[in-house]
Amino acid sequence: MILYYTPGTCALGAMALLRHAERPFQLCHVPRDARMGPIFRTVNPHGHVPALVTDDDRVLWENSAVLIHIAQHSPAGLMPAAGSAAEDELNVWLSYLGSEFHAAFYPVFKPQLFLRDDSLHDDLRRDSLKNVRRQLAYIDVHLEDNRFVMGDTFGILDPYLTAMARWGERFFDYEREFPNLGRYLERMRAEPSIAFALAIENGDEQPTVDGGYAGHTDLVPRDV
Amino acid sequence: MILYYTPGTCALGAMALLRHAERPFQLCHVPRDARMGPIFRTVNPHGHVPALVTDDDRVLWENSAVLIHIAQHSPAGLMPAAGSAAEDELNVWLSYLGSEFHAAFYPVFKPQLFLRDDSLHDDLRRDSLKNVRRQLAYIDVHLEDNRFVMGDTFGILDPYLTAMARWGERFFDYEREFPNLGRYLERMRAEPSIAFALAIENGDEQPTVDGGYAGHTDLVPRDV
């Protein structure tokens, strides 16, 4: 598999899950400005990361589809049985994190999608952060009784939540306002797979010797 | 199963899929203003529809989780095989529709989540509709070569897309601007399962005699 990522984005989740899944994979770094450019759009027409080239050379995008594909094709038993209550719970969380939780940050990071007039962007950010706070509070309450998103075991959802929940640290004091989430992020950053992905984001090319990481590949147009 | 819905929302998708799946189900009408009220929040703490009570008395929310559960527990073979390319494609679409597509409408319908100052809401709506247009254009191109979202067969995604794509008809002339989508919606409204759900939204209590529809149940607090 090849994972396309941009540092600082929610693609961190897929990168960590690939490392955790112990399958061979390569990474392709997509610079922030290149996401909407002509080359990367031959990979994903929407211009978003993560995107994943599967072993049979299909391209997937959308985080939850990418994460489920990685989990299903991993020997590590990451995917609940089809039709089980645990799969339902996974699907509820994947959808919540991908839609309501993620979307709460859109106006904060991409105000130009909402208002053309730059002079209103500060108001938009300030007022929209109330919705971010509401989502963080929901997560914080959940983590009071749960060591991981789904109970006692590190799973698909943890690298994904970590990738996005870190964004709120710029705006809120987690220790004071969301202490369960703050402690959770501290634990998650110490998980080997997430530490791996964070090291990659920081430009460390050989962060581990074990696992399936097979280095970077160049960003080139995809022949379709 | 019991499906909680509010007319005009994306819960139409789950309602139509239940009808299509030919399984016994009841409906519970949640008035628009009751979604964030104390009773419905004992069902779904987020206050969103659709919510689904499963046959083993669990509650699911988030459209994609609800739709997948219905498909998996239907005799109609609606769900692709676990781990198949078709399942990947389904997951990509479910996530895209639930996040980027749906979220494009948030500032149009819920401007107060973004800006407290009412006097700026018209600007917010006008500028945000550009993003809605971009999403509708993407769908329109896709439907040029596809009778249904996933090719030749009515499936999980069609009632879901129908439920949301109708929202844009208030703002855009589909016949002129998105003709493939316009024709698609016309076909979808004629599908028996979607016609059923639209009739329910319009207050028709006995829209069909066949299928699994077992009437409405009252909105009461859920004991947890």
Tab-separated table of C-alpha atoms in Angstrom:
chain	number	residue	atom	x	y	z
A	1	MET	CA	0.000	0.000	0.000
A	2	ILE	CA	1.016	3.617	-0.481
A	3	LEU	CA	-0.358	6.282	1.833
A	4	TYR	CA	-0.460	9.929	0.764
A	5	TYR	CA	-0.228	12.293	3.713
A	6	THR	CA	0.367	15.910	4.644
A	7	PRO	CA	1.896	16.663	8.063
A	8	GLY	CA	-0.538	18.106	10.578
A	9	THR	CA	-3.644	16.605	8.973
A	10	CYS	CA	-5.915	13.749	9.934
A	11	ALA	CA	-3.807	11.507	7.651
A	12	LEU	CA	-1.692	10.958	10.765
A	13	GLY	CA	-4.351	8.457	11.836
A	14	ALA	CA	-3.975	6.254	8.764
A	15	MET	CA	-0.186	6.473	8.961
A	16	ALA	CA	-0.176	5.279	12.557
A	17	LEU	CA	-2.685	2.525	11.807
A	18	LEU	CA	-0.543	1.247	8.923
A	19	ARG	CA	2.439	1.071	11.265
A	20	HIS	CA	0.301	-0.661	13.901
A	21	ALA	CA	-1.089	-3.117	11.335
A	22	GLU	CA	2.421	-4.394	10.561
A	23	ARG	CA	1.914	-4.572	6.821
A	24	PRO	CA	4.423	-3.385	4.210
A	25	PHE	CA	3.671	0.178	3.121
A	26	GLN	CA	5.243	3.203	1.537
A	27	LEU	CA	4.494	6.843	2.241
A	28	CYS	CA	4.098	9.744	-0.147
A	29	HIS	CA	4.475	13.224	1.277
A	30	VAL	CA	2.049	15.722	-0.264
A	31	PRO	CA	3.116	19.284	0.569
A	32	ARG	CA	0.260	21.375	1.953
A	33	ASP	CA	0.065	23.566	-1.155
A	34	ALA	CA	0.214	20.591	-3.530
A	35	ARG	CA	-3.024	18.999	-2.321
A	36	MET	CA	-5.201	20.984	-4.711
A	37	GLY	CA	-2.561	20.927	-7.471
A	38	PRO	CA	-2.803	19.059	-10.790
A	39	ILE	CA	-0.507	16.179	-9.806
A	40	PHE	CA	-2.183	15.119	-6.582
A	41	ARG	CA	-5.612	15.541	-8.127
A	42	THR	CA	-4.800	12.671	-10.479
A	43	VAL	CA	-4.672	10.633	-7.254
A	44	ASN	CA	-7.673	12.152	-5.432
A	45	PRO	CA	-9.894	14.519	-7.417
A	46	HIS	CA	-11.060	16.109	-4.154
A	47	GLY	CA	-7.498	17.077	-3.267
A	48	HIS	CA	-7.668	15.633	0.242
A	49	VAL	CA	-5.354	13.436	2.265
A	50	PRO	CA	-5.276	10.676	3.327
A	51	ALA	CA	-5.440	8.758	0.071
A	52	LEU	CA	-4.394	5.124	-0.132
A	53	VAL	CA	-3.262	3.020	-3.081
A	54	THR	CA	-4.313	-0.547	-2.319
A	55	ASP	CA	-2.246	-3.638	-3.090
A	56	ASP	CA	-4.439	-4.228	-6.156
A	57	ASP	CA	-3.793	-0.656	-7.330
A	58	ARG	CA	-7.070	1.039	-6.524
A	59	VAL	CA	-7.141	4.466	-4.845
A	60	LEU	CA	-9.274	5.086	-1.790
A	61	TRP	CA	-9.869	8.363	-0.044
A	62	GLU	CA	-11.978	9.456	2.930
A	63	ASN	CA	-10.504	8.588	6.272
A	64	SER	CA	-13.018	6.018	7.422
A	65	ALA	CA	-12.764	4.059	4.149
A	66	VAL	CA	-8.960	4.146	4.328
A	67	LEU	CA	-8.868	3.098	7.988
A	68	ILE	CA	-11.324	0.236	7.462
A	69	HIS	CA	-9.372	-1.014	4.441
A	70	ILE	CA	-6.129	-1.037	6.422
A	71	ALA	CA	-7.797	-2.824	9.349
A	72	GLN	CA	-9.440	-5.418	7.108
A	73	HIS	CA	-6.179	-6.225	5.364
A	74	SER	CA	-4.097	-6.471	8.494
A	75	PRO	CA	-3.174	-9.670	10.293
A	76	ALA	CA	-3.562	-7.856	13.604
A	77	GLY	CA	-7.301	-8.545	14.041
A	78	LEU	CA	-8.210	-4.848	14.125
A	79	MET	CA	-11.625	-5.178	12.500
A	80	PRO	CA	-14.702	-6.336	14.452
A	81	ALA	CA	-16.744	-9.130	12.859
A	82	ALA	CA	-19.108	-8.013	10.079
A	83	GLY	CA	-22.580	-7.463	11.512
A	84	SER	CA	-21.447	-7.417	15.156
A	85	ALA	CA	-22.414	-4.847	17.783
A	86	ALA	CA	-18.758	-3.828	17.957
A	87	GLU	CA	-18.789	-3.047	14.239
A	88	ASP	CA	-21.902	-0.912	14.697
A	89	GLU	CA	-20.138	0.996	17.462
A	90	LEU	CA	-17.052	1.443	15.277
A	91	ASN	CA	-19.205	2.782	12.437
A	92	VAL	CA	-20.984	5.254	14.722
A	93	TRP	CA	-17.646	6.616	15.926
A	94	LEU	CA	-16.039	6.714	12.476
A	95	SER	CA	-18.970	8.681	11.145
A	96	TYR	CA	-19.156	11.045	14.111
A	97	LEU	CA	-15.423	11.775	13.991
A	98	GLY	CA	-15.430	12.174	10.209
A	99	SER	CA	-18.472	14.400	10.018
A	100	GLU	CA	-19.543	16.368	13.085
A	101	PHE	CA	-16.209	16.379	14.891
A	102	HIS	CA	-14.007	17.085	11.858
A	103	ALA	CA	-16.455	19.549	10.323
A	104	ALA	CA	-16.465	21.630	13.509
A	105	PHE	CA	-12.912	22.646	12.596
A	106	TYR	CA	-13.630	23.603	8.954
A	107	PRO	CA	-14.583	27.253	9.608
A	108	VAL	CA	-11.631	27.611	11.962
A	109	PHE	CA	-9.070	26.386	9.432
A	110	LYS	CA	-10.795	27.230	6.139
A	111	PRO	CA	-12.855	30.373	6.768
A	112	GLN	CA	-12.605	31.309	3.082
A	113	LEU	CA	-14.977	28.433	2.272
A	114	PHE	CA	-17.627	30.209	4.353
A	115	LEU	CA	-17.082	33.933	3.929
A	116	ARG	CA	-15.295	35.754	1.153
A	117	ASP	CA	-14.780	38.883	3.226
A	118	ASP	CA	-11.487	38.347	5.113
A	119	SER	CA	-12.364	40.972	7.691
A	120	LEU	CA	-15.107	38.679	9.046
A	121	HIS	CA	-12.880	35.632	9.475
A	122	ASP	CA	-11.895	36.404	13.057
A	123	ASP	CA	-15.564	36.581	14.070
A	124	LEU	CA	-16.254	33.351	12.224
A	125	ARG	CA	-13.383	31.584	13.968
A	126	ARG	CA	-14.299	32.857	17.403
A	127	ASP	CA	-17.981	31.910	17.127
A	128	SER	CA	-17.260	28.549	15.461
A	129	LEU	CA	-14.901	27.556	18.254
A	130	LYS	CA	-17.972	27.178	20.469
A	131	ASN	CA	-19.013	24.224	18.378
A	132	VAL	CA	-15.477	22.802	18.578
A	133	ARG	CA	-15.672	23.169	22.364
A	134	ARG	CA	-18.979	21.266	22.415
A	135	GLN	CA	-17.456	18.366	20.471
A	136	LEU	CA	-14.333	18.290	22.672
A	137	ALA	CA	-16.538	18.256	25.769
A	138	TYR	CA	-18.465	15.252	24.412
A	139	ILE	CA	-15.211	13.359	23.847
A	140	ASP	CA	-13.840	14.387	27.223
A	141	VAL	CA	-16.869	12.925	29.032
A	142	HIS	CA	-16.572	9.709	27.024
A	143	LEU	CA	-12.896	9.342	27.937
A	144	GLU	CA	-13.623	9.656	31.640
A	145	ASP	CA	-14.524	5.956	31.720
A	146	ASN	CA	-12.664	4.711	28.652
A	147	ARG	CA	-8.918	4.307	28.306
A	148	PHE	CA	-9.318	4.112	24.518
A	149	VAL	CA	-12.215	5.270	22.310
A	150	MET	CA	-13.690	1.792	22.323
A	151	GLY	CA	-12.930	0.613	25.839
A	152	ASP	CA	-9.797	-1.223	26.899
A	153	THR	CA	-7.951	-1.795	23.651
A	154	PHE	CA	-6.050	0.432	21.253
A	155	GLY	CA	-7.929	0.319	17.962
A	156	ILE	CA	-8.760	1.968	14.664
A	157	LEU	CA	-10.333	5.006	16.278
A	158	ASP	CA	-7.476	6.045	18.531
A	159	PRO	CA	-4.969	7.243	15.927
A	160	TYR	CA	-7.830	8.959	14.098
A	161	LEU	CA	-9.073	10.829	17.171
A	162	THR	CA	-5.492	11.716	18.113
A	163	ALA	CA	-4.832	13.169	14.651
A	164	MET	CA	-7.761	15.571	14.985
A	165	ALA	CA	-8.026	16.226	18.724
A	166	ARG	CA	-4.524	17.718	18.723
A	167	TRP	CA	-5.879	20.592	16.602
A	168	GLY	CA	-7.894	21.919	19.518
A	169	GLU	CA	-4.820	22.307	21.720
A	170	ARG	CA	-4.055	25.541	19.895
A	171	PHE	CA	-7.276	27.080	21.137
A	172	PHE	CA	-8.091	25.416	24.458
A	173	ASP	CA	-6.212	24.530	27.613
A	174	TYR	CA	-6.935	20.800	27.732
A	175	GLU	CA	-5.432	20.298	31.175
A	176	ARG	CA	-7.956	22.713	32.619
A	177	GLU	CA	-10.966	22.300	30.352
A	178	PHE	CA	-10.749	18.728	28.982
A	179	PRO	CA	-8.501	16.859	31.397
A	180	ASN	CA	-9.523	13.350	30.291
A	181	LEU	CA	-8.796	14.195	26.679
A	182	GLY	CA	-5.513	15.832	27.686
A	183	ARG	CA	-4.332	12.696	29.503
A	184	TYR	CA	-5.561	10.518	26.631
A	185	LEU	CA	-3.485	12.471	24.095
A	186	GLU	CA	-0.443	12.140	26.308
A	187	ARG	CA	-0.902	8.352	26.416
A	188	MET	CA	-1.569	8.174	22.670
A	189	ARG	CA	1.572	10.104	21.768
A	190	ALA	CA	3.523	7.425	23.621
A	191	GLU	CA	1.918	4.580	21.631
A	192	PRO	CA	4.647	3.257	19.287
A	193	SER	CA	2.543	3.556	16.131
A	194	ILE	CA	1.518	7.146	16.849
A	195	ALA	CA	5.048	8.087	17.923
A	196	PHE	CA	6.166	6.666	14.565
A	197	ALA	CA	3.698	8.809	12.610
A	198	LEU	CA	4.585	11.945	14.567
A	199	ALA	CA	8.288	11.320	13.878
A	200	ILE	CA	7.550	10.971	10.153
A	201	GLU	CA	5.664	14.276	10.235
A	202	ASN	CA	8.747	15.828	11.803
A	203	GLY	CA	10.925	14.640	8.946
A	204	ASP	CA	12.601	11.677	10.630
A	205	GLU	CA	13.136	9.250	7.749
A	206	GLN	CA	14.028	6.161	9.749
A	207	PRO	CA	12.002	6.353	12.912
A	208	THR	CA	11.862	2.571	13.410
A	209	VAL	CA	13.706	-0.458	12.078
A	210	ASP	CA	10.875	-2.941	12.572
A	211	GLY	CA	7.307	-2.774	11.238
A	212	GLY	CA	6.277	-2.546	7.607
A	213	TYR	CA	7.547	0.936	6.744
A	214	ALA	CA	9.395	0.787	3.399
A	215	GLY	CA	10.312	4.432	2.964
A	216	HIS	CA	8.941	7.294	0.886
A	217	THR	CA	7.975	7.393	-2.774
A	218	ASP	CA	7.809	10.528	-4.924
A	219	LEU	CA	4.609	12.380	-5.730
A	220	VAL	CA	4.014	11.680	-9.421
A	221	PRO	CA	0.867	11.834	-11.578
A	222	ARG	CA	-1.222	8.695	-11.407
A	223	ASP	CA	-1.939	7.136	-14.782
A	224	VAL	CA	-5.657	6.489	-15.082
B	1	MET	CA	-36.199	-1.947	14.535
B	2	ILE	CA	-37.472	1.540	15.318
B	3	LEU	CA	-36.315	4.487	13.234
B	4	TYR	CA	-36.484	8.028	14.614
B	5	TYR	CA	-36.895	10.596	11.866
B	6	THR	CA	-37.767	14.231	11.234
B	7	PRO	CA	-39.344	15.140	7.888
B	8	GLY	CA	-37.040	16.962	5.497
B	9	THR	CA	-33.829	15.567	6.998
B	10	CYS	CA	-31.353	12.973	5.826
B	11	ALA	CA	-33.277	10.408	7.897
B	12	LEU	CA	-35.358	9.961	4.729
B	13	GLY	CA	-32.518	7.773	3.476
B	14	ALA	CA	-32.731	5.292	6.340
B	15	MET	CA	-36.530	5.251	6.143
B	16	ALA	CA	-36.452	4.363	2.455
B	17	LEU	CA	-33.752	1.754	2.995
B	18	LEU	CA	-35.786	0.075	5.753
B	19	ARG	CA	-38.745	-0.125	3.393
B	20	HIS	CA	-36.506	-1.459	0.628
B	21	ALA	CA	-34.927	-4.029	2.979
B	22	GLU	CA	-38.334	-5.614	3.662
B	23	ARG	CA	-37.798	-6.078	7.361
B	24	PRO	CA	-40.362	-5.300	10.059
B	25	PHE	CA	-39.885	-1.790	11.435
B	26	GLN	CA	-41.681	0.988	13.255
B	27	LEU	CA	-41.207	4.704	12.858
B	28	CYS	CA	-41.018	7.428	15.482
B	29	HIS	CA	-41.655	10.977	14.360
B	30	VAL	CA	-39.417	13.510	16.108
B	31	PRO	CA	-40.742	17.032	15.573
B	32	ARG	CA	-38.051	19.437	14.375
B	33	ASP	CA	-37.999	21.367	17.661
B	34	ALA	CA	-37.927	18.203	19.780
B	35	ARG	CA	-34.589	16.972	18.448
B	36	MET	CA	-32.545	18.895	21.007
B	37	GLY	CA	-35.172	18.433	23.738
B	38	PRO	CA	-34.790	16.297	26.879
B	39	ILE	CA	-36.867	13.355	25.657
B	40	PHE	CA	-35.127	12.701	22.360
B	41	ARG	CA	-31.727	13.243	23.953
B	42	THR	CA	-32.326	10.118	26.058
B	43	VAL	CA	-32.314	8.367	22.665
B	44	ASN	CA	-29.434	10.240	20.987
B	45	PRO	CA	-27.385	12.597	23.176
B	46	HIS	CA	-26.351	14.527	20.060
B	47	GLY	CA	-29.979	15.300	19.248
B	48	HIS	CA	-29.712	14.170	15.622
B	49	VAL	CA	-31.858	11.994	13.425
B	50	PRO	CA	-31.753	9.341	12.129
B	51	ALA	CA	-31.435	7.172	15.204
B	52	LEU	CA	-32.206	3.472	15.117
B	53	VAL	CA	-33.166	1.047	17.856
B	54	THR	CA	-31.861	-2.348	16.818
B	55	ASP	CA	-33.687	-5.642	17.312
B	56	ASP	CA	-31.469	-6.318	20.332
B	57	ASP	CA	-32.357	-2.916	21.799
B	58	ARG	CA	-29.209	-0.933	21.149
B	59	VAL	CA	-29.403	2.622	19.769
B	60	LEU	CA	-27.336	3.648	16.770
B	61	TRP	CA	-26.993	7.101	15.312
B	62	GLU	CA	-24.949	8.572	12.447
B	63	ASN	CA	-26.383	7.878	9.033
B	64	SER	CA	-23.696	5.614	7.692
B	65	ALA	CA	-23.792	3.377	10.781
B	66	VAL	CA	-27.587	3.201	10.598
B	67	LEU	CA	-27.606	2.458	6.864
B	68	ILE	CA	-24.958	-0.255	7.159
B	69	HIS	CA	-26.801	-1.895	10.053
B	70	ILE	CA	-30.040	-1.991	8.068
B	71	ALA	CA	-28.255	-3.397	5.014
B	72	GLN	CA	-26.408	-6.039	7.031
B	73	HIS	CA	-29.602	-7.238	8.697
B	74	SER	CA	-31.652	-7.376	5.541
B	75	PRO	CA	-32.343	-10.471	3.490
B	76	ALA	CA	-32.102	-8.377	0.347
B	77	GLY	CA	-28.314	-8.731	-0.145
B	78	LEU	CA	-27.710	-4.985	0.084
B	79	MET	CA	-24.283	-5.190	1.682
B	80	PRO	CA	-21.137	-5.962	-0.351
B	81	ALA	CA	-18.890	-8.716	0.997
B	82	ALA	CA	-16.597	-7.675	3.855
B	83	GLY	CA	-13.178	-6.741	2.500
B	84	SER	CA	-14.334	-6.479	-1.137
B	85	ALA	CA	-13.557	-3.635	-3.528
B	86	ALA	CA	-17.279	-2.867	-3.620
B	87	GLU	CA	-17.294	-2.412	0.150
B	88	ASP	CA	-14.356	-0.017	-0.124
B	89	GLU	CA	-16.263	1.981	-2.719
B	90	LEU	CA	-19.362	2.015	-0.512
B	91	ASN	CA	-17.303	3.269	2.430
B	92	VAL	CA	-15.712	6.038	0.363
B	93	TRP	CA	-19.148	7.247	-0.732
B	94	LEU	CA	-20.740	6.944	2.709
B	95	SER	CA	-17.966	9.001	4.215
B	96	TYR	CA	-17.955	11.608	1.448
B	97	LEU	CA	-21.739	12.058	1.635
B	98	GLY	CA	-21.749	12.142	5.430
B	99	SER	CA	-18.870	14.565	5.800
B	100	GLU	CA	-17.952	16.850	2.911
B	101	PHE	CA	-21.301	16.767	1.120
B	102	HIS	CA	-23.521	17.062	4.194
B	103	ALA	CA	-21.245	19.565	5.929
B	104	ALA	CA	-21.420	21.882	2.917
B	105	PHE	CA	-25.034	22.559	3.917
B	106	TYR	CA	-24.369	23.253	7.623
B	107	PRO	CA	-23.691	27.007	7.267
B	108	VAL	CA	-26.684	27.332	4.944
B	109	PHE	CA	-29.130	25.718	7.379
B	110	LYS	CA	-27.459	26.419	10.724
B	111	PRO	CA	-25.654	29.756	10.361
B	112	GLN	CA	-25.958	30.361	14.104
B	113	LEU	CA	-23.366	27.613	14.675
B	114	PHE	CA	-20.879	29.728	12.759
B	115	LEU	CA	-21.680	33.370	13.498
B	116	ARG	CA	-23.599	34.802	16.404
B	117	ASP	CA	-24.348	38.058	14.588
B	118	ASP	CA	-27.596	37.438	12.664
B	119	SER	CA	-26.913	40.317	10.309
B	120	LEU	CA	-24.021	38.351	8.769
B	121	HIS	CA	-26.027	35.195	8.077
B	122	ASP	CA	-27.071	36.187	4.578
B	123	ASP	CA	-23.428	36.718	3.596
B	124	LEU	CA	-22.493	33.405	5.186
B	125	ARG	CA	-25.242	31.583	3.293
B	126	ARG	CA	-24.421	33.203	-0.028
B	127	ASP	CA	-20.694	32.500	0.167
B	128	SER	CA	-21.154	28.968	1.552
B	129	LEU	CA	-23.445	28.038	-1.320
B	130	LYS	CA	-20.366	28.085	-3.551
B	131	ASN	CA	-19.098	25.057	-1.702
B	132	VAL	CA	-22.522	23.399	-2.028
B	133	ARG	CA	-22.367	24.090	-5.768
B	134	ARG	CA	-18.936	22.460	-5.973
B	135	GLN	CA	-20.230	19.297	-4.279
B	136	LEU	CA	-23.338	19.163	-6.477
B	137	ALA	CA	-21.157	19.548	-9.568
B	138	TYR	CA	-19.017	16.607	-8.460
B	139	ILE	CA	-22.106	14.427	-8.051
B	140	ASP	CA	-23.560	15.625	-11.354
B	141	VAL	CA	-20.447	14.550	-13.266
B	142	HIS	CA	-20.485	11.173	-11.528
B	143	LEU	CA	-24.131	10.609	-12.472
B	144	GLU	CA	-23.443	11.273	-16.130
B	145	ASP	CA	-22.258	7.677	-16.514
B	146	ASN	CA	-24.027	6.056	-13.573
B	147	ARG	CA	-27.720	5.352	-13.255
B	148	PHE	CA	-27.308	4.865	-9.499
B	149	VAL	CA	-24.501	6.044	-7.212
B	150	MET	CA	-22.773	2.689	-7.504
B	151	GLY	CA	-23.437	1.768	-11.115
B	152	ASP	CA	-26.435	-0.208	-12.330
B	153	THR	CA	-28.220	-1.189	-9.139
B	154	PHE	CA	-30.279	0.695	-6.574
B	155	GLY	CA	-28.385	0.439	-3.299
B	156	ILE	CA	-27.664	1.867	0.131
B	157	LEU	CA	-26.324	5.145	-1.224
B	158	ASP	CA	-29.260	6.151	-3.392
B	159	PRO	CA	-31.832	6.949	-0.708
B	160	TYR	CA	-29.102	8.711	1.269
B	161	LEU	CA	-28.017	10.910	-1.629
B	162	THR	CA	-31.655	11.608	-2.515
B	163	ALA	CA	-32.399	12.714	1.059
B	164	MET	CA	-29.671	15.350	0.930
B	165	ALA	CA	-29.455	16.327	-2.741
B	166	ARG	CA	-33.055	17.569	-2.619
B	167	TRP	CA	-31.911	20.334	-0.249
B	168	GLY	CA	-30.021	22.040	-3.058
B	169	GLU	CA	-33.129	22.378	-5.221
B	170	ARG	CA	-34.124	25.383	-3.131
B	171	PHE	CA	-31.033	27.261	-4.249
B	172	PHE	CA	-30.111	25.940	-7.686
B	173	ASP	CA	-31.931	25.175	-10.918
B	174	TYR	CA	-30.934	21.542	-11.335
B	175	GLU	CA	-32.398	21.206	-14.810
B	176	ARG	CA	-30.078	23.932	-16.048
B	177	GLU	CA	-27.032	23.541	-13.811
B	178	PHE	CA	-26.973	19.871	-12.737
B	179	PRO	CA	-29.088	18.035	-15.308
B	180	ASN	CA	-27.799	14.535	-14.498
B	181	LEU	CA	-28.578	15.029	-10.842
B	182	GLY	CA	-31.980	16.485	-11.716
B	183	ARG	CA	-32.928	13.432	-13.773
B	184	TYR	CA	-31.520	11.131	-11.098
B	185	LEU	CA	-33.733	12.706	-8.417
B	186	GLU	CA	-36.754	12.338	-10.660
B	187	ARG	CA	-36.019	8.614	-11.066
B	188	MET	CA	-35.325	8.169	-7.357
B	189	ARG	CA	-38.602	9.791	-6.316
B	190	ALA	CA	-40.340	7.127	-8.392
B	191	GLU	CA	-38.535	4.254	-6.624
B	192	PRO	CA	-41.142	2.536	-4.413
B	193	SER	CA	-39.044	2.733	-1.245
B	194	ILE	CA	-38.298	6.434	-1.654
B	195	ALA	CA	-41.881	7.193	-2.662
B	196	PHE	CA	-42.901	5.423	0.569
B	197	ALA	CA	-40.597	7.573	2.699
B	198	LEU	CA	-41.718	10.789	1.005
B	199	ALA	CA	-45.366	9.836	1.629
B	200	ILE	CA	-44.586	9.226	5.320
B	201	GLU	CA	-42.934	12.661	5.525
B	202	ASN	CA	-46.131	14.106	4.076
B	203	GLY	CA	-48.206	12.529	6.817
B	204	ASP	CA	-49.660	9.604	4.883
B	205	GLU	CA	-50.034	6.912	7.556
B	206	GLN	CA	-50.681	3.939	5.294
B	207	PRO	CA	-48.685	4.531	2.161
B	208	THR	CA	-48.288	0.833	1.374
B	209	VAL	CA	-49.871	-2.410	2.483
B	210	ASP	CA	-46.894	-4.623	1.754
B	211	GLY	CA	-43.331	-4.326	3.101
B	212	GLY	CA	-42.296	-4.308	6.727
B	213	TYR	CA	-43.809	-1.012	7.876
B	214	ALA	CA	-45.634	-1.562	11.184
B	215	GLY	CA	-46.822	1.953	11.925
B	216	HIS	CA	-45.660	4.716	14.239
B	217	THR	CA	-44.703	4.579	17.886
B	218	ASP	CA	-44.754	7.527	20.302
B	219	LEU	CA	-41.696	9.539	21.269
B	220	VAL	CA	-41.049	8.589	24.893
B	221	PRO	CA	-37.923	8.787	27.065
B	222	ARG	CA	-35.602	5.857	26.664
B	223	ASP	CA	-34.732	4.082	29.881
B	224	VAL	CA	-30.990	3.698	30.147
